[in-house]
Amino acid sequence: MTPDASQVVNELRAAAIRFGADLVGTVEAGALRDSPSHRILPSLDRYYGVGTSDAETDGPLEVAWPEEVATFVVLGLAHPADEPALDWWGSGISGGTEGNHRLIEIAANLAEWLEEEHGLATVRMPYHIERGGVFLKDAAVLAGLGCLGRNNMLVTPEFGPRVRLRVLGLTVPLPKIEAAAESSFFDPCEGCPAPCRKVCPQEAFAQCLYSADDYGVEALPGRTGAYGRLACNVQMDLDQEKADRASGSDTPVVRYCRKCELACVQGRAR
Ligand code: B12
Ligand code: SF4
Ligand code: SF4
């Protein structure tokens, strides 16, 4: 690492935290292109449920981002259990939730700072995969922010899974930011009785749906292949209906299920 590059990443990390991020990492774009979600994607049935974009087409889905992106900065914002409103959808603000709105602003401020202070070009990245967004959990794991837990979420040492993510593209290669998860070979799921898997109202972790032999990928949804996104999406649809019924206004507030997230024992104290 040249002294210059190491200074840029240190300053970048400090700036992102100043702008409101709780976690910051960097990952090389080539490594992300080869990550488990990208590798499994061609073998999966196309998914059209909650979390997909209006821009969806019936054509094959390819995760693609501009060729010039060399590094992704991964930004994490803590979503503590006692601030549930950060995750409520439909409040009429950009990004759909207060949490997403804050992440968009942090990324925009960081982009401006990088351009002004270091003359570095940035690429604003969309959230949705169908619009060219990246698989955010894979990006965060590869950036060293945590591991993929048995609840199929990014689990961090600091906040457990109670974080939301966004990335910013950079056109220059940058070294990795050293993260707490990496330095201690972090794996809280080892030996844990996995309360996260028992609380699911749709039993989304009840069956093994994916195997390394069938899908050619060792790192599977929920680690072991035991996460069913269609079952989870049934709950998301119910949560939307519940919000519609409860709403007296045109903008119902949807409180999507977080049971497997909130049941995780890691980072609870925070
Ligand atoms: C579509 C989507 C959904 C859909 C479909 C989910 C799915 N997994 O397919 C639905 C609506 C069901 C959903 C549900 C939820 N979602 Co969602 N979702 C997304 C979205 C937009 C894309 C995810 C996706 O399609 N992944 C592709 C599938 C194939 O991946 P996968 O099932 O996760 O399996 C891969 C990983 O497990 C990975 N993996 C496994 N082991 C390892 C090991 C290593 C080293 C690596 C690198 C990777 C890896 O490989 C698997 C593929 O083989 C992302 C945002 C984004 N742009 O990434 C948010 C996102 C993943 N969702 C998020 C959240 C919070 C939720 C919910 C809690 C609902 C809520 N309240 O918001 C639930 C949690 C469900 C769960 N336990 O996983 C957060 C996760 C934050 C975190 N801490 O992990 C994200 C990142 C959005 C954000 N705002 O930050 N989601
Ligand atoms: S978000 Fe809710 S429905 Fe989806 S897997 Fe977690 S507990 Fe189950
Ligand atoms: S509750 Fe335990 S098994 Fe589940 S994600 Fe958290 S640490 Fe891993």
Tab-separated table of C-alpha atoms and ligand atoms in Angstrom:
chain	number	residue	atom	x	y	z
A	1	MET	CA	0.000	0.000	0.000
A	2	THR	CA	1.465	3.377	-0.913
A	3	PRO	CA	1.503	5.934	1.945
A	4	ASP	CA	-0.876	8.061	-0.131
A	5	ALA	CA	-3.482	5.327	-0.592
A	6	SER	CA	-3.351	4.337	3.065
A	7	GLN	CA	-3.856	7.961	4.073
A	8	VAL	CA	-6.826	8.285	1.695
A	9	VAL	CA	-8.590	5.235	3.173
A	10	ASN	CA	-7.976	6.412	6.723
A	11	GLU	CA	-9.357	9.847	5.914
A	12	LEU	CA	-12.254	8.286	3.950
A	13	ARG	CA	-13.237	6.171	6.943
A	14	ALA	CA	-13.133	9.165	9.294
A	15	ALA	CA	-15.176	11.272	6.849
A	16	ALA	CA	-17.875	8.586	6.417
A	17	ILE	CA	-18.225	8.328	10.203
A	18	ARG	CA	-18.414	12.109	10.470
A	19	PHE	CA	-21.242	12.047	7.907
A	20	GLY	CA	-23.156	9.528	10.057
A	21	ALA	CA	-22.045	5.998	9.069
A	22	ASP	CA	-21.583	3.473	11.884
A	23	LEU	CA	-19.556	0.999	9.822
A	24	VAL	CA	-17.263	1.589	6.837
A	25	GLY	CA	-15.367	-0.859	4.639
A	26	THR	CA	-13.905	-1.178	1.157
A	27	VAL	CA	-13.990	-4.064	-1.313
A	28	GLU	CA	-12.389	-4.527	-4.689
A	29	ALA	CA	-15.070	-4.635	-7.423
A	30	GLY	CA	-13.603	-7.749	-9.090
A	31	ALA	CA	-13.907	-9.747	-5.853
A	32	LEU	CA	-17.564	-8.767	-5.546
A	33	ARG	CA	-18.328	-9.831	-9.126
A	34	ASP	CA	-17.218	-13.325	-8.137
A	35	SER	CA	-19.149	-13.456	-4.832
A	36	PRO	CA	-21.594	-16.277	-3.874
A	37	SER	CA	-24.785	-14.326	-4.704
A	38	HIS	CA	-23.456	-13.460	-8.157
A	39	ARG	CA	-22.393	-17.041	-8.746
A	40	ILE	CA	-25.747	-18.539	-7.668
A	41	LEU	CA	-27.865	-15.992	-9.556
A	42	PRO	CA	-27.957	-17.740	-12.974
A	43	SER	CA	-29.245	-20.974	-11.346
A	44	LEU	CA	-32.075	-19.384	-9.361
A	45	ASP	CA	-35.667	-18.927	-10.499
A	46	ARG	CA	-36.338	-15.242	-11.110
A	47	TYR	CA	-37.785	-13.575	-7.973
A	48	TYR	CA	-40.413	-10.828	-8.361
A	49	GLY	CA	-41.432	-10.227	-4.726
A	50	VAL	CA	-40.857	-7.396	-2.257
A	51	GLY	CA	-37.413	-5.806	-2.647
A	52	THR	CA	-37.450	-5.908	-6.444
A	53	SER	CA	-37.731	-2.803	-8.567
A	54	ASP	CA	-40.479	-1.533	-10.859
A	55	ALA	CA	-37.818	-1.567	-13.583
A	56	GLU	CA	-37.941	-5.378	-13.679
A	57	THR	CA	-38.167	-7.111	-17.038
A	58	ASP	CA	-38.846	-10.718	-17.919
A	59	GLY	CA	-35.391	-11.040	-19.447
A	60	PRO	CA	-32.545	-12.797	-17.629
A	61	LEU	CA	-31.295	-10.808	-14.653
A	62	GLU	CA	-27.654	-9.781	-14.725
A	63	VAL	CA	-26.026	-7.827	-11.973
A	64	ALA	CA	-23.972	-5.227	-13.802
A	65	TRP	CA	-22.363	-1.985	-12.788
A	66	PRO	CA	-20.210	0.462	-14.749
A	67	GLU	CA	-16.877	-1.031	-15.896
A	68	GLU	CA	-14.957	1.910	-14.452
A	69	VAL	CA	-15.842	1.036	-10.839
A	70	ALA	CA	-12.700	-0.401	-9.199
A	71	THR	CA	-13.611	-0.202	-5.499
A	72	PHE	CA	-16.829	-0.147	-3.500
A	73	VAL	CA	-17.053	1.738	-0.234
A	74	VAL	CA	-19.554	-0.139	1.969
A	75	LEU	CA	-21.521	2.003	4.418
A	76	GLY	CA	-23.473	0.570	7.365
A	77	LEU	CA	-26.071	2.357	9.481
A	78	ALA	CA	-27.120	0.843	12.820
A	79	HIS	CA	-30.856	0.090	13.188
A	80	PRO	CA	-31.201	-0.528	16.932
A	81	ALA	CA	-34.288	-2.335	18.210
A	82	ASP	CA	-35.336	0.756	20.167
A	83	GLU	CA	-35.437	2.886	16.995
A	84	PRO	CA	-37.811	0.783	14.875
A	85	ALA	CA	-39.037	3.770	12.851
A	86	LEU	CA	-35.706	3.866	10.968
A	87	ASP	CA	-36.946	0.770	9.109
A	88	TRP	CA	-40.573	1.747	8.455
A	89	TRP	CA	-41.452	2.042	4.762
A	90	GLY	CA	-43.671	4.600	3.046
A	91	SER	CA	-43.105	7.644	5.167
A	92	GLY	CA	-42.938	9.795	2.018
A	93	ILE	CA	-39.172	10.452	2.130
A	94	SER	CA	-36.512	9.643	-0.449
A	95	GLY	CA	-35.256	6.071	-0.126
A	96	GLY	CA	-38.571	4.855	1.327
A	97	THR	CA	-37.365	4.640	4.943
A	98	GLU	CA	-35.636	7.092	7.271
A	99	GLY	CA	-32.682	4.655	7.430
A	100	ASN	CA	-32.284	4.465	3.643
A	101	HIS	CA	-32.696	8.214	3.390
A	102	ARG	CA	-29.815	8.733	5.821
A	103	LEU	CA	-27.619	6.240	3.946
A	104	ILE	CA	-28.276	8.017	0.639
A	105	GLU	CA	-27.249	11.311	2.237
A	106	ILE	CA	-24.112	9.830	3.794
A	107	ALA	CA	-23.096	8.401	0.384
A	108	ALA	CA	-23.775	11.754	-1.333
A	109	ASN	CA	-21.756	13.714	1.241
A	110	LEU	CA	-18.901	11.234	1.029
A	111	ALA	CA	-18.911	11.412	-2.793
A	112	GLU	CA	-18.713	15.202	-2.681
A	113	TRP	CA	-15.914	15.084	-0.102
A	114	LEU	CA	-13.883	12.519	-2.115
A	115	GLU	CA	-14.252	14.584	-5.269
A	116	GLU	CA	-13.335	17.879	-3.591
A	117	GLU	CA	-10.592	16.733	-1.177
A	118	HIS	CA	-8.900	14.041	-3.272
A	119	GLY	CA	-10.124	14.631	-6.825
A	120	LEU	CA	-11.503	11.087	-6.910
A	121	ALA	CA	-14.399	10.265	-9.245
A	122	THR	CA	-17.312	8.373	-7.684
A	123	VAL	CA	-20.258	6.406	-9.074
A	124	ARG	CA	-23.593	6.626	-7.217
A	125	MET	CA	-25.037	3.118	-7.015
A	126	PRO	CA	-28.729	2.173	-7.067
A	127	TYR	CA	-30.219	-0.046	-4.347
A	128	HIS	CA	-32.182	-2.482	-6.527
A	129	ILE	CA	-30.409	-5.355	-8.256
A	130	GLU	CA	-32.656	-4.865	-11.313
A	131	ARG	CA	-31.343	-1.309	-11.664
A	132	GLY	CA	-27.673	-2.320	-11.478
A	133	GLY	CA	-27.272	-2.391	-7.681
A	134	VAL	CA	-24.880	-4.811	-5.978
A	135	PHE	CA	-25.585	-7.595	-3.488
A	136	LEU	CA	-25.008	-5.544	-0.369
A	137	LYS	CA	-24.518	-8.389	2.136
A	138	ASP	CA	-21.830	-9.987	-0.039
A	139	ALA	CA	-20.140	-6.573	-0.370
A	140	ALA	CA	-20.184	-6.072	3.406
A	141	VAL	CA	-18.835	-9.554	4.195
A	142	LEU	CA	-16.028	-9.158	1.653
A	143	ALA	CA	-15.247	-5.702	3.074
A	144	GLY	CA	-14.717	-7.417	6.437
A	145	LEU	CA	-17.664	-5.847	8.258
A	146	GLY	CA	-19.030	-9.168	9.536
A	147	CYS	CA	-20.122	-12.642	8.467
A	148	LEU	CA	-23.206	-14.134	6.867
A	149	GLY	CA	-25.244	-15.495	9.778
A	150	ARG	CA	-27.565	-18.477	10.013
A	151	ASN	CA	-30.430	-15.985	9.783
A	152	ASN	CA	-29.146	-15.183	6.255
A	153	MET	CA	-28.200	-11.650	7.275
A	154	LEU	CA	-24.926	-9.802	7.610
A	155	VAL	CA	-24.026	-10.169	11.307
A	156	THR	CA	-21.514	-7.622	12.625
A	157	PRO	CA	-19.537	-7.721	15.905
A	158	GLU	CA	-20.842	-4.279	16.894
A	159	PHE	CA	-24.567	-4.403	16.070
A	160	GLY	CA	-25.287	-8.018	15.123
A	161	PRO	CA	-27.587	-7.964	12.066
A	162	ARG	CA	-29.202	-4.648	13.096
A	163	VAL	CA	-27.589	-2.629	10.295
A	164	ARG	CA	-28.653	-1.411	6.848
A	165	LEU	CA	-26.268	-1.040	3.958
A	166	ARG	CA	-25.378	1.040	0.911
A	167	VAL	CA	-22.350	1.239	-1.390
A	168	LEU	CA	-20.565	4.020	-3.258
A	169	GLY	CA	-18.430	3.185	-6.329
A	170	LEU	CA	-14.932	4.603	-6.820
A	171	THR	CA	-12.976	4.513	-10.060
A	172	VAL	CA	-9.581	3.976	-8.377
A	173	PRO	CA	-8.304	0.861	-6.609
A	174	LEU	CA	-8.051	1.441	-2.859
A	175	PRO	CA	-6.703	-0.834	-0.126
A	176	LYS	CA	-8.988	-2.544	2.335
A	177	ILE	CA	-9.918	-0.829	5.589
A	178	GLU	CA	-9.000	-3.066	8.508
A	179	ALA	CA	-12.208	-4.148	10.269
A	180	ALA	CA	-13.017	-5.632	13.683
A	181	ALA	CA	-14.686	-8.714	12.184
A	182	GLU	CA	-11.579	-9.748	10.281
A	183	SER	CA	-9.047	-9.260	13.005
A	184	SER	CA	-10.794	-11.780	15.283
A	185	PHE	CA	-12.058	-14.352	12.687
A	186	PHE	CA	-15.517	-13.406	13.776
A	187	ASP	CA	-18.193	-16.164	13.727
A	188	PRO	CA	-20.888	-15.812	16.419
A	189	CYS	CA	-23.050	-18.564	14.845
A	190	GLU	CA	-20.578	-21.298	15.715
A	191	GLY	CA	-22.092	-23.045	18.763
A	192	CYS	CA	-25.089	-20.695	18.954
A	193	PRO	CA	-28.500	-22.398	19.444
A	194	ALA	CA	-29.825	-20.160	16.630
A	195	PRO	CA	-32.885	-18.527	18.202
A	196	CYS	CA	-33.035	-16.476	14.979
A	197	ARG	CA	-34.260	-19.519	13.073
A	198	LYS	CA	-37.002	-20.454	15.557
A	199	VAL	CA	-38.922	-17.190	15.573
A	200	CYS	CA	-39.832	-17.015	11.903
A	201	PRO	CA	-43.626	-16.768	11.497
A	202	GLN	CA	-43.404	-18.407	8.046
A	203	GLU	CA	-40.853	-21.100	9.002
A	204	ALA	CA	-38.550	-19.818	6.302
A	205	PHE	CA	-35.632	-21.784	7.816
A	206	ALA	CA	-37.478	-25.105	8.176
A	207	GLN	CA	-36.205	-26.839	5.032
A	208	CYS	CA	-32.928	-27.109	3.185
A	209	LEU	CA	-33.748	-25.722	-0.258
A	210	TYR	CA	-30.283	-25.340	-1.766
A	211	SER	CA	-27.283	-27.657	-1.842
A	212	ALA	CA	-23.725	-27.040	-2.984
A	213	ASP	CA	-24.004	-30.000	-5.392
A	214	ASP	CA	-27.132	-28.671	-7.102
A	215	TYR	CA	-26.095	-25.015	-7.242
A	216	GLY	CA	-22.293	-25.241	-7.534
A	217	VAL	CA	-21.845	-22.682	-4.730
A	218	GLU	CA	-20.587	-23.544	-1.241
A	219	ALA	CA	-21.845	-20.359	0.458
A	220	LEU	CA	-25.603	-20.800	0.331
A	221	PRO	CA	-28.613	-18.750	1.511
A	222	GLY	CA	-28.693	-18.930	5.328
A	223	ARG	CA	-25.220	-20.569	5.069
A	224	THR	CA	-26.605	-24.085	4.840
A	225	GLY	CA	-29.233	-23.497	2.136
A	226	ALA	CA	-32.017	-23.337	4.725
A	227	TYR	CA	-33.505	-19.925	3.922
A	228	GLY	CA	-36.613	-19.778	1.730
A	229	ARG	CA	-37.130	-16.333	0.257
A	230	LEU	CA	-40.593	-17.182	-1.067
A	231	ALA	CA	-41.745	-18.090	2.457
A	232	CYS	CA	-40.207	-14.881	3.797
A	233	ASN	CA	-41.910	-12.906	1.053
A	234	VAL	CA	-45.311	-14.292	2.145
A	235	GLN	CA	-44.736	-12.446	5.434
A	236	MET	CA	-43.670	-9.266	3.604
A	237	ASP	CA	-46.928	-9.344	1.612
A	238	LEU	CA	-48.904	-9.840	4.849
A	239	ASP	CA	-47.080	-6.900	6.426
A	240	GLN	CA	-48.072	-4.716	3.466
A	241	GLU	CA	-51.717	-5.820	3.694
A	242	LYS	CA	-51.720	-5.140	7.434
A	243	ALA	CA	-50.427	-1.598	6.815
A	244	ASP	CA	-53.044	-0.995	4.102
A	245	ARG	CA	-55.857	-2.134	6.432
A	246	ALA	CA	-54.600	-0.077	9.384
A	247	SER	CA	-54.059	3.044	7.326
A	248	GLY	CA	-56.443	5.957	7.418
A	249	SER	CA	-54.270	7.920	4.946
A	250	ASP	CA	-52.903	7.525	1.408
A	251	THR	CA	-49.432	6.605	2.661
A	252	PRO	CA	-49.604	3.480	4.818
A	253	VAL	CA	-46.512	2.783	6.912
A	254	VAL	CA	-45.228	-0.770	6.404
A	255	ARG	CA	-43.360	-2.393	9.252
A	256	TYR	CA	-41.677	-5.336	7.562
A	257	CYS	CA	-40.852	-8.352	9.690
A	258	ARG	CA	-37.500	-8.270	11.473
A	259	LYS	CA	-38.005	-11.229	13.818
A	260	CYS	CA	-34.945	-13.226	12.718
A	261	GLU	CA	-32.893	-10.032	12.924
A	262	LEU	CA	-34.076	-8.900	16.361
A	263	ALA	CA	-33.755	-12.411	17.849
A	264	CYS	CA	-30.036	-12.561	17.076
A	265	VAL	CA	-27.956	-12.644	20.248
A	266	GLN	CA	-24.971	-10.844	18.702
A	267	GLY	CA	-24.637	-7.114	19.398
A	268	ARG	CA	-27.773	-6.997	21.558
A	269	ALA	CA	-26.166	-4.900	24.244
A	270	ARG	CA	-25.840	-2.037	21.748
B	1	B12	C1	-34.654	-8.780	-2.580
B	1	B12	C2	-34.356	-8.544	-1.104
B	1	B12	C3	-35.203	-9.150	-0.172
B	1	B12	C4	-36.270	-10.182	-0.584
B	1	B12	C5	-35.590	-11.512	-1.028
B	1	B12	C6	-34.414	-11.893	-0.115
B	1	B12	C7	-33.415	-12.909	-0.663
B	1	B12	N1	-32.457	-13.243	0.173
B	1	B12	O1	-33.457	-13.363	-1.780
B	1	B12	C8	-37.143	-10.268	0.714
B	1	B12	C9	-38.271	-9.294	0.603
B	1	B12	C10	-37.704	-11.660	1.037
B	1	B12	C11	-36.159	-9.732	1.769
B	1	B12	C12	-36.312	-9.940	3.122
B	1	B12	C13	-35.523	-9.302	4.094
B	1	B12	N2	-34.623	-8.322	3.861
B	1	B12	CO1	-33.921	-7.917	2.178
B	1	B12	N3	-33.071	-7.371	0.530
B	1	B12	C14	-33.279	-7.721	-0.701
B	1	B12	C15	-32.218	-7.079	-1.623
B	1	B12	C16	-32.853	-5.948	-2.406
B	1	B12	C17	-31.550	-8.083	-2.576
B	1	B12	C18	-31.126	-9.404	-1.883
B	1	B12	C19	-30.967	-10.553	-2.838
B	1	B12	O2	-31.637	-10.658	-3.843
B	1	B12	N4	-30.045	-11.457	-2.581
B	1	B12	C20	-29.774	-12.580	-3.465
B	1	B12	C21	-29.975	-13.918	-2.800
B	1	B12	C22	-29.614	-15.051	-3.750
B	1	B12	O3	-29.041	-13.957	-1.758
B	1	B12	P1	-29.300	-14.627	-0.333
B	1	B12	O4	-30.555	-15.348	-0.209
B	1	B12	O5	-29.020	-13.573	0.648
B	1	B12	O6	-28.128	-15.720	-0.268
B	1	B12	C23	-26.758	-15.370	-0.469
B	1	B12	C24	-26.023	-14.960	0.801
B	1	B12	O7	-26.470	-15.723	1.858
B	1	B12	C25	-24.567	-15.243	0.358
B	1	B12	N5	-23.643	-15.848	1.311
B	1	B12	C26	-23.823	-16.941	2.075
B	1	B12	N6	-22.679	-17.224	2.741
B	1	B12	C27	-21.750	-16.311	2.363
B	1	B12	C28	-20.427	-16.186	2.715
B	1	B12	C29	-19.668	-15.149	2.124
B	1	B12	C30	-18.214	-15.032	2.446
B	1	B12	C31	-20.277	-14.232	1.227
B	1	B12	C32	-19.497	-13.114	0.626
B	1	B12	C33	-21.668	-14.362	0.889
B	1	B12	C34	-22.366	-15.418	1.453
B	1	B12	O8	-24.648	-16.218	-0.677
B	1	B12	C35	-25.994	-16.609	-0.872
B	1	B12	C36	-26.145	-17.051	-2.255
B	1	B12	O9	-25.563	-18.324	-2.368
B	1	B12	C37	-31.165	-6.564	-0.569
B	1	B12	C38	-30.460	-5.230	-0.967
B	1	B12	C39	-29.319	-5.467	-1.921
B	1	B12	N7	-29.223	-4.661	-2.953
B	1	B12	O10	-28.522	-6.377	-1.722
B	1	B12	C40	-31.990	-6.418	0.729
B	1	B12	C41	-31.318	-6.736	2.065
B	1	B12	C42	-30.515	-8.017	1.920
B	1	B12	N8	-32.464	-6.990	2.926
B	1	B12	C43	-32.314	-6.577	4.156
B	1	B12	C44	-33.257	-6.792	5.215
B	1	B12	C45	-33.016	-6.029	6.485
B	1	B12	C46	-34.350	-7.666	5.058
B	1	B12	C47	-35.383	-8.122	6.105
B	1	B12	C48	-34.967	-8.150	7.587
B	1	B12	C49	-36.718	-7.329	5.971
B	1	B12	C50	-36.667	-5.903	6.450
B	1	B12	N9	-37.263	-5.574	7.599
B	1	B12	O11	-36.066	-5.053	5.776
B	1	B12	C51	-35.690	-9.557	5.580
B	1	B12	C52	-34.624	-10.564	6.075
B	1	B12	C53	-34.731	-11.908	5.414
B	1	B12	C54	-33.523	-12.798	5.686
B	1	B12	N10	-33.464	-13.430	6.840
B	1	B12	O12	-32.633	-12.901	4.834
B	1	B12	C55	-30.957	-5.888	4.353
B	1	B12	C56	-30.003	-6.831	5.100
B	1	B12	C57	-29.153	-6.150	6.169
B	1	B12	C58	-28.315	-7.188	6.903
B	1	B12	N11	-27.905	-6.865	8.111
B	1	B12	O13	-28.043	-8.263	6.397
B	1	B12	C59	-30.543	-5.597	2.847
B	1	B12	C60	-29.042	-5.648	2.579
B	1	B12	C61	-31.090	-4.203	2.502
B	1	B12	C62	-30.576	-3.051	3.325
B	1	B12	N12	-31.432	-2.064	3.427
B	1	B12	O14	-29.523	-2.974	3.881
B	1	B12	N13	-35.152	-8.996	1.177
B	2	SF4	S1	-37.811	-11.494	8.043
B	2	SF4	FE1	-39.471	-12.496	9.192
B	2	SF4	S2	-40.480	-13.815	7.668
B	2	SF4	FE2	-38.485	-13.250	6.823
B	2	SF4	S3	-37.108	-14.912	7.429
B	2	SF4	FE3	-36.942	-13.313	9.000
B	2	SF4	S4	-38.422	-13.927	10.573
B	2	SF4	FE4	-38.944	-15.069	8.709
B	3	SF4	S1	-28.835	-15.850	16.691
B	3	SF4	FE1	-26.938	-17.038	16.703
B	3	SF4	S2	-27.049	-18.399	14.898
B	3	SF4	FE2	-28.574	-16.746	14.614
B	3	SF4	S3	-27.472	-15.229	13.388
B	3	SF4	FE3	-27.307	-14.617	15.557
B	3	SF4	S4	-25.355	-15.526	16.214
B	3	SF4	FE4	-25.906	-16.563	14.289
